[in-house]
Short mmCIF file of C-alpha atoms in Angstrom, two decimals:
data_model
loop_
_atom_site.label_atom_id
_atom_site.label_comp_id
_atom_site.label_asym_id
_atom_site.label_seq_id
_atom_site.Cartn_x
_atom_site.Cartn_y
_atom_site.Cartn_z
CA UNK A 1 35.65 -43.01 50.85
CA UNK A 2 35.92 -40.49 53.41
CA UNK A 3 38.52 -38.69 55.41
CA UNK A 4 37.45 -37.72 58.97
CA UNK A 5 40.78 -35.60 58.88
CA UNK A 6 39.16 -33.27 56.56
CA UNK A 7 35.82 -32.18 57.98
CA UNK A 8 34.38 -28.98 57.52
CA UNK A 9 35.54 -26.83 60.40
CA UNK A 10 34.53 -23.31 59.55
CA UNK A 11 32.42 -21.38 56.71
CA UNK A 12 33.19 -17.48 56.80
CA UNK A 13 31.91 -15.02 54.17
CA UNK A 14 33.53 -11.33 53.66
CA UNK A 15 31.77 -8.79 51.36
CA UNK A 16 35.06 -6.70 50.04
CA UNK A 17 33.99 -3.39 48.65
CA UNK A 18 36.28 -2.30 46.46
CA UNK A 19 35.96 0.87 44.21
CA UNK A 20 36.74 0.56 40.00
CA UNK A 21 39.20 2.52 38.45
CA UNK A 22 36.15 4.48 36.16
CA UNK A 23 32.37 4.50 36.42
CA UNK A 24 31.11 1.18 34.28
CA UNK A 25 28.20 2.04 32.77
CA UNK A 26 25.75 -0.96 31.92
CA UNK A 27 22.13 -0.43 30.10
CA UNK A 28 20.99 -1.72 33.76
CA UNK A 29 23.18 0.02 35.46
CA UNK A 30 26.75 2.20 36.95
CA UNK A 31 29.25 0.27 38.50
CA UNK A 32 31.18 2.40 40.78
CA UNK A 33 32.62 -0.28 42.91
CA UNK A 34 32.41 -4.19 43.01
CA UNK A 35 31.09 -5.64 45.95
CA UNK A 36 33.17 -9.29 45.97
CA UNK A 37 31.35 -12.24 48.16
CA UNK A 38 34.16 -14.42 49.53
CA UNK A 39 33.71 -17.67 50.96
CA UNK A 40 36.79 -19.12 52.85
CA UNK A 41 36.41 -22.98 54.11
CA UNK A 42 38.73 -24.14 56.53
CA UNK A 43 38.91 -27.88 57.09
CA UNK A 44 40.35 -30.40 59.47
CA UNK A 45 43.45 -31.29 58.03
CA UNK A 46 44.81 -27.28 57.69
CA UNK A 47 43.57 -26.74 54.13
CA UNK A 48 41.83 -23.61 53.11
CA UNK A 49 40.01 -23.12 50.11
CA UNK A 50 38.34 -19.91 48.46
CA UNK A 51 35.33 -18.83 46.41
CA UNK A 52 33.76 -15.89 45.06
CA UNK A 53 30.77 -14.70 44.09
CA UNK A 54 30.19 -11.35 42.56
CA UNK A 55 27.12 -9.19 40.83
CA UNK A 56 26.49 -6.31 39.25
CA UNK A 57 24.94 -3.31 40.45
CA UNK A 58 23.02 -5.22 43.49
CA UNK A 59 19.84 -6.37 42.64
CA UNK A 60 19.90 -4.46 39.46
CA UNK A 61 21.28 -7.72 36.88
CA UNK A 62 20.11 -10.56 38.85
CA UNK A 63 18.34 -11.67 42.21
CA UNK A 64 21.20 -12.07 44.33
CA UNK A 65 22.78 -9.35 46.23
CA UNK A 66 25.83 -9.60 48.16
CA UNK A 67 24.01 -9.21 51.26
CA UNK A 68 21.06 -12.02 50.69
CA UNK A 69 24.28 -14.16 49.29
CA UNK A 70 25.92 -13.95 52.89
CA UNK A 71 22.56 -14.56 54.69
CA UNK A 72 21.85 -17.51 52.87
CA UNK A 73 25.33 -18.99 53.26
CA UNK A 74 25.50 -18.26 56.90
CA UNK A 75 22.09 -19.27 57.71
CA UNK A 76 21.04 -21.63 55.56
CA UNK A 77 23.94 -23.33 54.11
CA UNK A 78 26.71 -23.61 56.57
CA UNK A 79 24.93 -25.67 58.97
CA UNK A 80 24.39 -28.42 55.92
CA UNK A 81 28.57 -28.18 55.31
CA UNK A 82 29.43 -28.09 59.45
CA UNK A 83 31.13 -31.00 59.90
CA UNK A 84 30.84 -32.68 56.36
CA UNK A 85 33.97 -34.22 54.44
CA UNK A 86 35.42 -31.77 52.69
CA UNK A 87 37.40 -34.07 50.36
CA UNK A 88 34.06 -34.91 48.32
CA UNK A 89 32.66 -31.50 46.69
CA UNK A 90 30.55 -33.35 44.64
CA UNK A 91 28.61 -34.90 47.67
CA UNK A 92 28.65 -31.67 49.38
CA UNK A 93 26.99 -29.83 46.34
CA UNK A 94 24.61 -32.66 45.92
CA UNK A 95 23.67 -32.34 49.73
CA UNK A 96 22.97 -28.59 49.53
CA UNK A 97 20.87 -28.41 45.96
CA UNK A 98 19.16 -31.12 47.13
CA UNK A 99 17.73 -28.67 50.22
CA UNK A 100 17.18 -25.51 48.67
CA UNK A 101 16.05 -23.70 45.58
CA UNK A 102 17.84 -21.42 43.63
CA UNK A 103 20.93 -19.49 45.04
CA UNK A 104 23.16 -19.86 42.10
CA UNK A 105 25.84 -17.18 42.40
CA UNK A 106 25.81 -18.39 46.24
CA UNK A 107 26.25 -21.94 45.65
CA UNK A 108 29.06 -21.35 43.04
CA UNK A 109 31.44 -19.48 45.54
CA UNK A 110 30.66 -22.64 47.81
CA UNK A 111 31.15 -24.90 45.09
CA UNK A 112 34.53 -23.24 44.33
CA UNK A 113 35.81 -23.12 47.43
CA UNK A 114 35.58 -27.30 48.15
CA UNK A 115 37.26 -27.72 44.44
CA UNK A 116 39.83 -24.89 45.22
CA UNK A 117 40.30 -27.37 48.78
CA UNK A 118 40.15 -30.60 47.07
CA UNK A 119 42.79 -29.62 44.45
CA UNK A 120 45.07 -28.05 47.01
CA UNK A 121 45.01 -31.20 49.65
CA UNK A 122 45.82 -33.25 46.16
CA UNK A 123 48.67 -30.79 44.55
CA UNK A 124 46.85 -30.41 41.28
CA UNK A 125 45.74 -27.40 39.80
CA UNK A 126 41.69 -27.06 40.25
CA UNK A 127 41.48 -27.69 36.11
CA UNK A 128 43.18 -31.50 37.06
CA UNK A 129 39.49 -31.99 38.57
CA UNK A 130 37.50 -31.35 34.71
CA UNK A 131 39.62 -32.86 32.88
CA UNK A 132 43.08 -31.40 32.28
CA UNK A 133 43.78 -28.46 30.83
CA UNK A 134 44.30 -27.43 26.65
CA UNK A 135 45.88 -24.33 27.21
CA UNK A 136 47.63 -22.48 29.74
CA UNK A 137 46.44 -18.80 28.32
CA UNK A 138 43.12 -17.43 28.06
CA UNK A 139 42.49 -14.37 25.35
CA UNK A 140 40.88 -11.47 27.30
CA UNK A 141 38.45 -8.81 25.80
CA UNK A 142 38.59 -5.52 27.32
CA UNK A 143 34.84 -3.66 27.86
CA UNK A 144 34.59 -0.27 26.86
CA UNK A 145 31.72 0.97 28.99
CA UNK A 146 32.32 4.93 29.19
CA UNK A 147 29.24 5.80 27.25
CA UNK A 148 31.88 8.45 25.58
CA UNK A 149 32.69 7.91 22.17
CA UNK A 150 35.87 9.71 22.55
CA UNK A 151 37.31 8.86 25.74
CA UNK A 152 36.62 4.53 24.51
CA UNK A 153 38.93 5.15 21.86
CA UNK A 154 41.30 6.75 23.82
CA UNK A 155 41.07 3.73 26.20
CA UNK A 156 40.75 0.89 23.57
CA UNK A 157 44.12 2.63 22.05
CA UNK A 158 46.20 2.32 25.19
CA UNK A 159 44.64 -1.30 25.90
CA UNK A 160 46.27 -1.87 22.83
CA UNK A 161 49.68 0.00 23.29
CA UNK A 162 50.12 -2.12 26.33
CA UNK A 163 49.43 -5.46 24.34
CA UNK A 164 46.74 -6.27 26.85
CA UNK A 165 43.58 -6.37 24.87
CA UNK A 166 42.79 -6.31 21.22
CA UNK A 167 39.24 -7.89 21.35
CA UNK A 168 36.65 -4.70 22.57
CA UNK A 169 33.28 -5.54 24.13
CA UNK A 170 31.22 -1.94 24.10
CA UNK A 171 28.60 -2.11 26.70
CA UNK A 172 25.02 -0.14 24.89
CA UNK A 173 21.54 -0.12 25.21
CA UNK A 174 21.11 3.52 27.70
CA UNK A 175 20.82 5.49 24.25
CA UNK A 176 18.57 4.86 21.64
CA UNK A 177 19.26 2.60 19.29
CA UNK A 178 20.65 4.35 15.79
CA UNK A 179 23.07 6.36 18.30
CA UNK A 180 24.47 3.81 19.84
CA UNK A 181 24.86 2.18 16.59
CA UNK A 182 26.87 5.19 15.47
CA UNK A 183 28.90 4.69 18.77
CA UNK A 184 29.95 1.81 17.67
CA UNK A 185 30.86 2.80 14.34
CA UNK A 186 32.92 5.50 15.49
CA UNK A 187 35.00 3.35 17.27
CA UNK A 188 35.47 0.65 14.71
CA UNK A 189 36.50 3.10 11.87
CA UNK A 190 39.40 4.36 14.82
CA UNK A 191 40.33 0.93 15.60
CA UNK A 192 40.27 -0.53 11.80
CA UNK A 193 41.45 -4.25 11.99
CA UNK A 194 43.54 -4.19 14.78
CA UNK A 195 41.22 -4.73 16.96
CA UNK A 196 37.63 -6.91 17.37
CA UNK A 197 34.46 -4.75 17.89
CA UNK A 198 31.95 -6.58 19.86
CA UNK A 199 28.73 -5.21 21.55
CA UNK A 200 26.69 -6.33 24.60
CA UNK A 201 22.73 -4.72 24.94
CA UNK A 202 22.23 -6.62 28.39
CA UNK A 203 18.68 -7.07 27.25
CA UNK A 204 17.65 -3.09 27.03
CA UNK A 205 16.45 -3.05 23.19
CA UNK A 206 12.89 -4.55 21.88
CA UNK A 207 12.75 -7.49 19.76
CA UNK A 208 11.60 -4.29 16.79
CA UNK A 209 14.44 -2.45 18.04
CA UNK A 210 16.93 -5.26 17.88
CA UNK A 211 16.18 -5.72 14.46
CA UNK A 212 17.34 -2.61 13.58
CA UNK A 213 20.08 -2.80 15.90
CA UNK A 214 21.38 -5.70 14.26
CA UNK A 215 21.17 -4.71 10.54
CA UNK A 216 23.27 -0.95 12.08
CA UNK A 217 25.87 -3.01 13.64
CA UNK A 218 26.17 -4.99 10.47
CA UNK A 219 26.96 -2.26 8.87
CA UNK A 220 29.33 -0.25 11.45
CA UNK A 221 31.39 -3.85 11.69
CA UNK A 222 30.18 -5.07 14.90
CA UNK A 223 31.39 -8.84 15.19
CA UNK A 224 29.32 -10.33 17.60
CA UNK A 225 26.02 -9.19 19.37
CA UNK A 226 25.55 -10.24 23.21
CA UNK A 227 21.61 -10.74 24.41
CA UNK A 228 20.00 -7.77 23.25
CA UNK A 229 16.56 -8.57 24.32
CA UNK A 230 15.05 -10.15 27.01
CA UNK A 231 16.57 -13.17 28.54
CA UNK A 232 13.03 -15.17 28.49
CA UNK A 233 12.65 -14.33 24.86
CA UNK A 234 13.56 -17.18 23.35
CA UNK A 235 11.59 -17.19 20.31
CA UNK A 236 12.50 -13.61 19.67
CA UNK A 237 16.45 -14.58 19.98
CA UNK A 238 15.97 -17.47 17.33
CA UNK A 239 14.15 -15.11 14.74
CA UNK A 240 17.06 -12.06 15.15
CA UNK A 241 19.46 -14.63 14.42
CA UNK A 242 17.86 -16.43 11.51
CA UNK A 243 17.71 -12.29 10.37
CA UNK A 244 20.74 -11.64 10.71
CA UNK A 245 24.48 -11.63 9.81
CA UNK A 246 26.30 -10.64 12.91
CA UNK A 247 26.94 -13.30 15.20
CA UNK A 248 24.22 -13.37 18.23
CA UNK A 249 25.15 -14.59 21.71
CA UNK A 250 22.88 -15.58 25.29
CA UNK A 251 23.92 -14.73 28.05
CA UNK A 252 21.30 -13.44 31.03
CA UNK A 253 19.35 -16.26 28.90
CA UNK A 254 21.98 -18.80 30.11
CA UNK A 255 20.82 -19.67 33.85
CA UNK A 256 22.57 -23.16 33.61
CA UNK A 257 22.05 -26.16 31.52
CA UNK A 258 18.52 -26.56 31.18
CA UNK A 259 18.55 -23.36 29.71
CA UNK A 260 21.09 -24.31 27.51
CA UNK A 261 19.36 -27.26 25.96
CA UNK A 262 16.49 -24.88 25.79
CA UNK A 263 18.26 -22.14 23.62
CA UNK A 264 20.09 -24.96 21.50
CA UNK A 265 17.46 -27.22 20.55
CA UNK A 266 15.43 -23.67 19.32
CA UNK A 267 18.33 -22.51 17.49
CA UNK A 268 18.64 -19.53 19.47
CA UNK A 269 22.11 -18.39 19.57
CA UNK A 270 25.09 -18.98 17.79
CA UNK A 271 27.33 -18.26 21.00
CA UNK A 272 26.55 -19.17 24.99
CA UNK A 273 28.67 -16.56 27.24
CA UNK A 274 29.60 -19.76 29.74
CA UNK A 275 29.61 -17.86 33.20
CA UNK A 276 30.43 -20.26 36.41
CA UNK A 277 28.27 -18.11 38.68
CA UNK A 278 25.03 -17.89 36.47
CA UNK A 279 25.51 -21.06 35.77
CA UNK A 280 25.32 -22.00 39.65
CA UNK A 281 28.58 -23.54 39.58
CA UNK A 282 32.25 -24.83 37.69
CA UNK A 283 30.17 -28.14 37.31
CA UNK A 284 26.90 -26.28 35.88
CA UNK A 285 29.39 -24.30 33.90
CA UNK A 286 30.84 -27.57 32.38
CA UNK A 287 27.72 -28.84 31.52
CA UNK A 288 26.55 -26.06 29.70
CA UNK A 289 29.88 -25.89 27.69
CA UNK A 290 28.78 -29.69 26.92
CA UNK A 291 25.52 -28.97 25.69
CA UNK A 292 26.74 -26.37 23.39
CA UNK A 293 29.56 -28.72 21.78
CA UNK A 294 27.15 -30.96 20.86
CA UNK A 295 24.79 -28.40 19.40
CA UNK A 296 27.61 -27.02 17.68
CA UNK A 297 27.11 -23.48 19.27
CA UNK A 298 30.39 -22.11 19.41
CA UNK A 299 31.55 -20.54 23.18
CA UNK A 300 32.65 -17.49 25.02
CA UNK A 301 33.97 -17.20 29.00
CA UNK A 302 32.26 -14.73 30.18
CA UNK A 303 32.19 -12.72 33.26
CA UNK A 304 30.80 -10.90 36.05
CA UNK A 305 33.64 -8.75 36.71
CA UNK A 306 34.86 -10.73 39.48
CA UNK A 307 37.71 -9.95 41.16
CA UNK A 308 40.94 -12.20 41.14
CA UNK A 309 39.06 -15.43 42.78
CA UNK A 310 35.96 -15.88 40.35
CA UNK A 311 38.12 -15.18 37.42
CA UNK A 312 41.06 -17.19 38.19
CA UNK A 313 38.33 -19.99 38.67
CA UNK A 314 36.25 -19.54 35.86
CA UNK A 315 39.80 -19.60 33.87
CA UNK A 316 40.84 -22.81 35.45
CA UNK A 317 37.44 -24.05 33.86
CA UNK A 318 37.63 -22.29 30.51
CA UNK A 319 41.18 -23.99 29.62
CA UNK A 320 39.47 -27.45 30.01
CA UNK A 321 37.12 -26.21 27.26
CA UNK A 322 38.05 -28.39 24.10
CA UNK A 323 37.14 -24.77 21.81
CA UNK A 324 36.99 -21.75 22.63
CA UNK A 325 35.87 -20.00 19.54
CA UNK A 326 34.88 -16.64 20.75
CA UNK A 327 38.31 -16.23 23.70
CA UNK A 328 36.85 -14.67 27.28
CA UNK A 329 36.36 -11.42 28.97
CA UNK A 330 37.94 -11.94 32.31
CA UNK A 331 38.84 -8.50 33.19
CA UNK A 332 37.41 -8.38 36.29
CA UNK A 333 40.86 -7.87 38.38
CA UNK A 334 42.03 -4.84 35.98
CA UNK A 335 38.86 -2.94 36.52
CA UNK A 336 39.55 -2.54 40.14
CA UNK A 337 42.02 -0.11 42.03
CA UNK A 338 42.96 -2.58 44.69
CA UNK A 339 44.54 -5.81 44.58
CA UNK A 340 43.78 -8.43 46.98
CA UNK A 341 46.32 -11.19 45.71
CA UNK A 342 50.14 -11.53 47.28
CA UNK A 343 51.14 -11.91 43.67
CA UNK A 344 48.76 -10.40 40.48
CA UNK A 345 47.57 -12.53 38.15
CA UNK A 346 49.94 -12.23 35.03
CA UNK A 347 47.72 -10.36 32.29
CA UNK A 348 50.34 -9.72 28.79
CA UNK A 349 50.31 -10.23 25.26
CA UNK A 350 46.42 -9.97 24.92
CA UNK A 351 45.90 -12.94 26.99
CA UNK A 352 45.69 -13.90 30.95
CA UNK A 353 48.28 -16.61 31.86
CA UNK A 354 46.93 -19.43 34.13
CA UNK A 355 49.37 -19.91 37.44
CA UNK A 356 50.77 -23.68 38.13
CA UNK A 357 50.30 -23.87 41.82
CA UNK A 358 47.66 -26.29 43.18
CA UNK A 359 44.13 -25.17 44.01
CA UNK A 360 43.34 -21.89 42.28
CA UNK A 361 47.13 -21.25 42.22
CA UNK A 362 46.56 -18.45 43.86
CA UNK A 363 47.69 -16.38 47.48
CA UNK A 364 45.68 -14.22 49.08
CA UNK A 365 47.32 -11.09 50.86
CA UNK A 366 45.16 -11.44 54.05
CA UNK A 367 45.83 -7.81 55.03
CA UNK A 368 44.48 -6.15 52.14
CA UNK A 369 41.48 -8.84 52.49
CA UNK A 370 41.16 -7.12 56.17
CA UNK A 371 41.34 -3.59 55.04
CA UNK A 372 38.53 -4.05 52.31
CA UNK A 373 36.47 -6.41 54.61
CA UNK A 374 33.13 -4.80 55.25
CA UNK A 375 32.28 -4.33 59.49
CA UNK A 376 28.51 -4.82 59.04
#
């Protein structure tokens, strides 16, 4: 069925360059600011719907940048959406990955903004489309990603003062490896048990180094280990965690759900980090949490510090998710000194609270959105 009444009038992008409250410091890289892709689609019948797309560090994580994202869009997608029916995402996805390769961060914003559309021109909330929801709260980790000791605990201890985080993701990997280890052991002897001590390597250690890695965090009460060797590695993922104790987790391994069949039939992680954009989409993003039920690999919502649009989209997915063993890290809003939303999202009592509205239940203040806009 279609509905000439809701054709696809207009495709914009905006790149919003916003600055972070403190440097993030990644094995791959410094955040310093996030640049946020925006996709706004304006249709026929006066609905608008958003989607974002974010990275990190440019080119420096993946092979999208904000600025091939927006070419891409503008030159190669938008004329497939001009004029289309808005009221079917599902066809509209299906007519774009059907016409080009790759473009997975790009097509998610896309793919976000026709559910965000669909949803609002129904009155549902964007989770009504997957399912339902089966909670209305999402646990949120905080990531401590200084690189000092000192000033982390200092952070992780007002995190937890404020009763906004108690789960602690420690971003290593720059150092080598029995110092970061005793990074992390620092900060779990200050925290003790009221708090979760979890690590991400973003693929900087060796598979030789990883074993040692491991066995240290063992010991200095690390939780859970997130990809600390190269994302192609898959053989070298399933022998670290037949190895080892701590928990391990994929996540630059997770590029959608063939490589999530991949990594579950070989065993080779114990958690996916389910991230909408890497995934190329909320549907890819679905699928992969599918595959992982039935492999019985438990799951995490993870992030690419998107700003309030990605996350408040990837949580409208995440509450669909039947289990959520491992809670999510969608932080991205707090790490940033500007906020582009009419009303914040509502982060309090270690969790992020999903709004009602339809769509993405969400308002964009259009001013600030002008302000941060980038010219060129």
């Amino acid at each position: 069925m279609t509905y000439p009444e809701s054709r696809i009038e207009r495709v914009e992008v905006l790149i919003l360059d916003v600055p972070t409250i403190r440097p993030h410091q990644l094995s791959v890289a410094t955040m310093r600011q996030q640049n946020m892709v925006l996709v706004r689609i304006r249709c026929g019948d006066g609905i608008v719907g958003w989607g974002e797309a974010s990275t990190i560090g440019g080119l420096a994580y993946g092979e999208e940048s904000p600025e091939s994202m927006r070419a891409n869009i503008e030159t190669y997608m938008v004329p497939i959406l001009a004029g289309a029916d808005a009221a079917n995402p599902a066809a509209r996805m299906n007519d774009l990955r059907s016409r080009l390769q790759g473009n997975r961060f790009a097509l998610c914003a896309l793919e976000t903004a026709l559910f965000d559309a669909q949803a609002r021109r129904l009155g549902v909330p964007l989770s009504a489309l997957f399912g339902g929801r089966v909670r209305d709260s999402l646990p949120i980790a905080w990531t401590l990603a200084s690189g000092d000791t000192a000033r982390d605990i200092d952070e992780a201890e007002r995190m937890l003062d404020l009763r906004r985080h108690n789960v602690f993701k420690l971003k290593i990997g720059k150092r080598p490896v029995r110092a970061d280890a005793a990074h992390v052991a620092a900060i779990k002897r200050a925290l003790g048990d009221r708090a979760s001590v979890r690590v991400d390597v973003n693929q900087a250690w060796s598979e030789t180094d990883a074993v040692l890695g491991m066995r240290l965090l063992h010991d200095a009460g690390a939780d859970l280990v997130e990809q600390p060797i190269a994302a192609a590695n898959h053989d070298g993922m399933r022998r670290l965690r037949a190895m080892n104790l701590v928990p391990l987790m994929a996540d630059e391994a997770l590029h959608g759900p063939l490589d999530a069949f991949r990594l579950a039939a070989a065993r080779a992680a114990d958690v996916f980090a389910v991230k909408i954009t890497q995934s190329g989409g909320l549907t890819g993003a679905q699928h992969v949490a599918a595959i992982a039920q039935a492999a019985d690999v438990a799951l995490y919502g993870g992030t690419m510090l998107e700003g309030a649009i990605g996350t408040i989209a990837s949580a409208q997915l995440f509450a669909t998710f039947p289990s959520l063993a491992w809670g999510t890290e969608l932080f991205g809003p707090l790490l940033l000194t500007e906020e582009i939303l009419a009303t914040p999202l509502e982060y309090a009592d270690f969790a992020l609270r999903l709004p009602a509205g339809p769509g993405l239940g969400i308002e964009l203040d259009d001013d600030k959105i002008a302000r941060l806009r980038r010219r060129t």
